[in-house]
GROMACS .gro file of C-alpha atoms in nm:
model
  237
    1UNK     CA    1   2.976  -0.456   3.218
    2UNK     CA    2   2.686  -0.150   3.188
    3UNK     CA    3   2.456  -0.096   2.964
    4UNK     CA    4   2.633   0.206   2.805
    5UNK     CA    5   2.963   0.005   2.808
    6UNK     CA    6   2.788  -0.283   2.534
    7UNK     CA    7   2.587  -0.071   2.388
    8UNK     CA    8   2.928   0.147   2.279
    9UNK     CA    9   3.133  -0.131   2.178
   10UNK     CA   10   2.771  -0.287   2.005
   11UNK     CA   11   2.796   0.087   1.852
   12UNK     CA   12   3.141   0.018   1.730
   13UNK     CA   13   3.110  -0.331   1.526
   14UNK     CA   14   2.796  -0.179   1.342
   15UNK     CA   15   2.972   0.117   1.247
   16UNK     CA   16   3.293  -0.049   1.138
   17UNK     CA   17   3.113  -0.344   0.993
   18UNK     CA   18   2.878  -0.094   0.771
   19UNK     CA   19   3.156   0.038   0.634
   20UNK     CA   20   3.288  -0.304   0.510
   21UNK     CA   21   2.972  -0.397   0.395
   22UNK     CA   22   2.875  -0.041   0.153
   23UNK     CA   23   3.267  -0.088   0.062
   24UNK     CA   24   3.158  -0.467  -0.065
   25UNK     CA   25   2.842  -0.352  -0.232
   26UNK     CA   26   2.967  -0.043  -0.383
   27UNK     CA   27   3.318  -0.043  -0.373
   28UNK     CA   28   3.531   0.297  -0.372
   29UNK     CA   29   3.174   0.519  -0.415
   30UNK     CA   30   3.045   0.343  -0.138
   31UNK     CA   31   3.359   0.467   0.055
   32UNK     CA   32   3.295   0.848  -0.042
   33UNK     CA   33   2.969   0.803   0.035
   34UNK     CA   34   3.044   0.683   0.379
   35UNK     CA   35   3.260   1.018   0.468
   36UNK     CA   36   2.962   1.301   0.481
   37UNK     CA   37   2.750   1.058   0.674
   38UNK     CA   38   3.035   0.990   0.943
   39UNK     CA   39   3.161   1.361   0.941
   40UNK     CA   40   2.784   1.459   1.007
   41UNK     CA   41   2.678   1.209   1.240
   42UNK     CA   42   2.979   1.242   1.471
   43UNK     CA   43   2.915   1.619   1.537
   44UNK     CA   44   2.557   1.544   1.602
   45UNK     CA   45   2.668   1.250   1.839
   46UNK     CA   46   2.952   1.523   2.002
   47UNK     CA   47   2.650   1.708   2.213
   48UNK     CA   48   2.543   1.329   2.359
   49UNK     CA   49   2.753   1.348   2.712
   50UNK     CA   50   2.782   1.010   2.873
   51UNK     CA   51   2.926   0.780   3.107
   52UNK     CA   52   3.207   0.527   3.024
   53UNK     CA   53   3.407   0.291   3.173
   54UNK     CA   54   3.338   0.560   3.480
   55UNK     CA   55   3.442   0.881   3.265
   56UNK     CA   56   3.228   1.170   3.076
   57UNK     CA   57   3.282   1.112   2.710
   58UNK     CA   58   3.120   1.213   2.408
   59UNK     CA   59   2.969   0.945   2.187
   60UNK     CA   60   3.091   1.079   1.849
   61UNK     CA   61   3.404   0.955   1.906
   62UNK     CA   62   3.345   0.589   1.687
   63UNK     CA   63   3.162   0.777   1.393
   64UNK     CA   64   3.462   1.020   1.390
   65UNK     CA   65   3.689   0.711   1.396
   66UNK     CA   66   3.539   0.553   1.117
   67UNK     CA   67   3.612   0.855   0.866
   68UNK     CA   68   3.996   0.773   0.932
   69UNK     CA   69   3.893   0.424   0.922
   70UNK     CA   70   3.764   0.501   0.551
   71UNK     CA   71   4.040   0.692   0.432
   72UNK     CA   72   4.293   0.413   0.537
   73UNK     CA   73   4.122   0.204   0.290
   74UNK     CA   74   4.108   0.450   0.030
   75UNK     CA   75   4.530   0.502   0.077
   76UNK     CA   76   4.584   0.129   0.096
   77UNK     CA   77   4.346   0.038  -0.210
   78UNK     CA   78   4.356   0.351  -0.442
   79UNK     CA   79   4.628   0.540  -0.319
   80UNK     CA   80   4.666   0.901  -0.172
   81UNK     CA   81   4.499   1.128  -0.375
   82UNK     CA   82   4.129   0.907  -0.376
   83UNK     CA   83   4.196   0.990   0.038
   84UNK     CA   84   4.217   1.300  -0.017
   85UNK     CA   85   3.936   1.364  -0.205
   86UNK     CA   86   3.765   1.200   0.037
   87UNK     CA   87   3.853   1.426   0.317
   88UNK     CA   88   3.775   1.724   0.094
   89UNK     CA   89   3.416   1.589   0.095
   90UNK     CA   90   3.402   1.549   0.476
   91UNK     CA   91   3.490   1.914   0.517
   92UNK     CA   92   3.264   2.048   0.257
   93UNK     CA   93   2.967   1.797   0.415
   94UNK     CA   94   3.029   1.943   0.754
   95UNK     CA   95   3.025   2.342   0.654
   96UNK     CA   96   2.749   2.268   0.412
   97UNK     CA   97   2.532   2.100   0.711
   98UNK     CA   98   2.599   2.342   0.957
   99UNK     CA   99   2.485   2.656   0.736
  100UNK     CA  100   2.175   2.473   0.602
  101UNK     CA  101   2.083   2.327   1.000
  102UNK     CA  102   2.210   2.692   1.139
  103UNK     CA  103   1.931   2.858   0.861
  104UNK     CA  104   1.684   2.625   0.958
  105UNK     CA  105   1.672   2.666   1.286
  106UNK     CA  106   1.672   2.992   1.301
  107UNK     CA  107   1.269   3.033   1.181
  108UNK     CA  108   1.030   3.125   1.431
  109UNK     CA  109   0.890   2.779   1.508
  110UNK     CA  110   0.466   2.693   1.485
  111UNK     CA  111   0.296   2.790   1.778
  112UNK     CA  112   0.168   2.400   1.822
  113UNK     CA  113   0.293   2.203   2.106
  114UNK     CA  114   0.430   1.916   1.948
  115UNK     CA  115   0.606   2.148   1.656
  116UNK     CA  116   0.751   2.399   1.906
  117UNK     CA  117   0.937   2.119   2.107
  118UNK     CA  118   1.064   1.907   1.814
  119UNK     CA  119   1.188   2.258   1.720
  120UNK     CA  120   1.377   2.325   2.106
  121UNK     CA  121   1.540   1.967   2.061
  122UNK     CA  122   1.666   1.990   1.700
  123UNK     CA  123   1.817   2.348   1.820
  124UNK     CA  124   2.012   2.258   2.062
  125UNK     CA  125   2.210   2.023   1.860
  126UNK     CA  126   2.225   2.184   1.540
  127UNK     CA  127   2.262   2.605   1.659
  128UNK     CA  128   2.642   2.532   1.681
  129UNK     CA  129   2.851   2.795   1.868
  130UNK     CA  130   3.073   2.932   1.653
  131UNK     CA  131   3.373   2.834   1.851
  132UNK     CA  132   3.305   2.499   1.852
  133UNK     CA  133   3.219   2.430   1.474
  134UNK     CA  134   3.533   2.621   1.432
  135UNK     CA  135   3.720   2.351   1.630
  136UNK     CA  136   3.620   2.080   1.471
  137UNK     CA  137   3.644   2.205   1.121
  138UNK     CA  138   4.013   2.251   1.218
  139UNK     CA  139   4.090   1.954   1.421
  140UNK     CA  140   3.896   1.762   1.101
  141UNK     CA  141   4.033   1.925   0.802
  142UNK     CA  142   4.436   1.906   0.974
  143UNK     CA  143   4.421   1.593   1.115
  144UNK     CA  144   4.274   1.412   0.841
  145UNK     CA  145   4.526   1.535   0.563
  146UNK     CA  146   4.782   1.409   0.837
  147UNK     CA  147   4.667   1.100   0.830
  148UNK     CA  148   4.670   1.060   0.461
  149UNK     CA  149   5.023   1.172   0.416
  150UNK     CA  150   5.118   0.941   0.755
  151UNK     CA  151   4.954   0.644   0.572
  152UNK     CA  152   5.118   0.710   0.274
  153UNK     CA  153   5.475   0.786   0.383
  154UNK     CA  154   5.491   0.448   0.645
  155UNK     CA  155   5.347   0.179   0.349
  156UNK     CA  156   5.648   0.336   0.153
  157UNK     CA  157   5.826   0.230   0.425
  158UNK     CA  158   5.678  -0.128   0.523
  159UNK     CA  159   5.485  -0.180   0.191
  160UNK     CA  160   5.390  -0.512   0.238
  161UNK     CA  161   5.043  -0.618   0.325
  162UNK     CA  162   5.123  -0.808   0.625
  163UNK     CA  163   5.271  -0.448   0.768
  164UNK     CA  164   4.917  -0.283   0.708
  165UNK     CA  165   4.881  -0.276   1.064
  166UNK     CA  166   5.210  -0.007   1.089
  167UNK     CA  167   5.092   0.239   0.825
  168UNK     CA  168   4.731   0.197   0.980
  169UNK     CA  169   4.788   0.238   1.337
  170UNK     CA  170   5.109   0.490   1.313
  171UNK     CA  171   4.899   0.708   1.076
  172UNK     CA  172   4.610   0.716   1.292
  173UNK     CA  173   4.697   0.729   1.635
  174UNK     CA  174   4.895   1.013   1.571
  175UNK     CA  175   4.626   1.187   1.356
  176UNK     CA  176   4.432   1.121   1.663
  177UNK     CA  177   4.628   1.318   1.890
  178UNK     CA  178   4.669   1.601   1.650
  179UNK     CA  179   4.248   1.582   1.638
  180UNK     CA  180   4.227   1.588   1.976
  181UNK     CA  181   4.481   1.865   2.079
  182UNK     CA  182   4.361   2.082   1.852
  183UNK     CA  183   3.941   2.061   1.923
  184UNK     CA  184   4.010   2.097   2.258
  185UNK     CA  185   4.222   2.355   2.263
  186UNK     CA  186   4.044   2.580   2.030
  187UNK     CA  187   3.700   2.498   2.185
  188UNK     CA  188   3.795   2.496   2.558
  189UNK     CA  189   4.102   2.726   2.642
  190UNK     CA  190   3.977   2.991   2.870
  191UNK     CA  191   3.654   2.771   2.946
  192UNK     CA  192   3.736   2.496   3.164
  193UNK     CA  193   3.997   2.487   3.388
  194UNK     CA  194   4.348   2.372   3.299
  195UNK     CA  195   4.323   2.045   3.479
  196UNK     CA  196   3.964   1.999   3.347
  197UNK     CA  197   4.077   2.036   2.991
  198UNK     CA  198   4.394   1.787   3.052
  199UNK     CA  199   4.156   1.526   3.143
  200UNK     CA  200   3.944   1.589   2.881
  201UNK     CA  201   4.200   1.561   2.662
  202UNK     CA  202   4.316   1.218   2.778
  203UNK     CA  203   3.959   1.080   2.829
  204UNK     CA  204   3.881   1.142   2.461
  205UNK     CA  205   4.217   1.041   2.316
  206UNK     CA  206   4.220   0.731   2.513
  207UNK     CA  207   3.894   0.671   2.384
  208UNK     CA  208   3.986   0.698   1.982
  209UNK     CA  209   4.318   0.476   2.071
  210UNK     CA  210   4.077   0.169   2.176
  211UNK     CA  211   3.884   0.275   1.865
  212UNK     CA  212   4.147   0.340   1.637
  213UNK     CA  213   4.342  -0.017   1.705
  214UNK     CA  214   4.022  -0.193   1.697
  215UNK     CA  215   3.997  -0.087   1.327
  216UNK     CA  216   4.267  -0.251   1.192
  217UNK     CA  217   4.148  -0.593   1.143
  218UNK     CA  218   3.880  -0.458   0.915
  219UNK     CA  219   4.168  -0.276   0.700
  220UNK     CA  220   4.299  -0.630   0.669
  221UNK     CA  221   3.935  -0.754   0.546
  222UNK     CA  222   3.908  -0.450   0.316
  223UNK     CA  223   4.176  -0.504   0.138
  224UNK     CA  224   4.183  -0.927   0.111
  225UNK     CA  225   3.799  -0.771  -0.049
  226UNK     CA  226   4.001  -0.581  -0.332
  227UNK     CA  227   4.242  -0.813  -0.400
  228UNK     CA  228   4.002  -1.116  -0.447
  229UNK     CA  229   3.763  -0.895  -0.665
  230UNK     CA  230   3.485  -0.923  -0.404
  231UNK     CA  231   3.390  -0.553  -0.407
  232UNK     CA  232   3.134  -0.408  -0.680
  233UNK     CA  233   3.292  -0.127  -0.821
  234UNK     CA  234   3.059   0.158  -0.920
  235UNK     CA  235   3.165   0.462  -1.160
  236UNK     CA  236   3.221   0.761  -0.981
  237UNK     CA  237   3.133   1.070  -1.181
   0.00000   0.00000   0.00000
């Protein structure tokens, strides 16, 4: 195995095992709080191209993962509307970032060395094309209420906890693949080939499916948390 190849998965238990422990130290605020910093991370993460298991992937593809991993929890422990609201602050985090980083990087940087390259770098990822921010406030804001209704119409279905794994995966993978049709649809029609954009498609998809199943053990531990009383439950204002 590469470097790239442990580092990702390395990537993937920190990410997923942060989550578990802010959830355990500050319960269901700890989860809201965890949404803005996945929803702005990934799409700083999206512009990092790089090999995998001998495709081109982007790396924001765990950090994305881990907002649906978040909102499962939120369905399974406090129900549908708590997800919700949670999505709602995703969206507003990622529109509120991109017109503050989109403002600031539009100054005429310092004529110093130093300044005027820190400047270049934090340009190219924040200056977002239009297009693209477009896409994934779409793919974000549709797929994500998806998966909240998904989660919460298959636990009416199989509502006991040895079936989390059902509501989890069923709701997600399919969230997934809504995500993923629509970002790179609306991004990439008309810019890459057809064949281009089909593998694209099923690179990145196949990618958030090893991702997505991965997360459901943690679920599992996220909810034996609740039950048992281990998580420190803050007031949410």
């Amino acid at each position: 195995m590469m470097r790239n190849e442990i580092l990702w998965i390395v990537m993937l238990f920190v990410n997923f095992f942060s989550i578990i422990f802010i959830y355990k130290k500050f319960g269901k605020l700890g989860l809201f709080i965890w949404v803005p910093i996945s929803s702005i991370l990934a799409n700083i993460q999206v512009v990092l191209l790089v090999n995998l298991f001998g495709f081109e992937t982007t790396l924001g593809n765990i950090m994305y993962a881990g907002g649906f991993l978040v909102t499962d929890i939120l369905s399974e422990n406090y129900g549908e509307e708590e997800a919700k609201s949670a999505v709602k602050l995703g969206f507003v985090s990622m529109i509120v970032t991109a017109v503050i980083m989109k403002l600031a990087v539009s100054f005429v940087p310092s004529t110093v060395q130093a300044g005027a390259e820190n400047f270049k770098s934090l340009k190219m990822i924040f200056d977002f094309m239009p297009r693209i921010l477009f896409a994934g406030l779409v793919a974000y804001g549709v797929s994500q209420r998806h998966d909240v209704w998904a989660y919460k119409f298959w636990k009416n279905r199989f509502p006991a906890k040895k079936h989390i794994w059902i509501r989890n995966n069923f709701s997600t993978l399919v969230s997934q693949l809504i995500d993923n049709l629509i970002f790179t649809t609306i991004a990439f029609a008309g810019v890459y080939p057809v064949e281009v954009l089909v593998e694209i498609f099923l690179v990145t998809y196949v990618m958030k499916v090893i991702v997505a199943t991965m997360d459901t053990p943690f679920v599992y531990l996220a909810s034996y948390l609740k039950e048992n009383k281990s998580v420190t439950e803050k007031i949410i204002v």
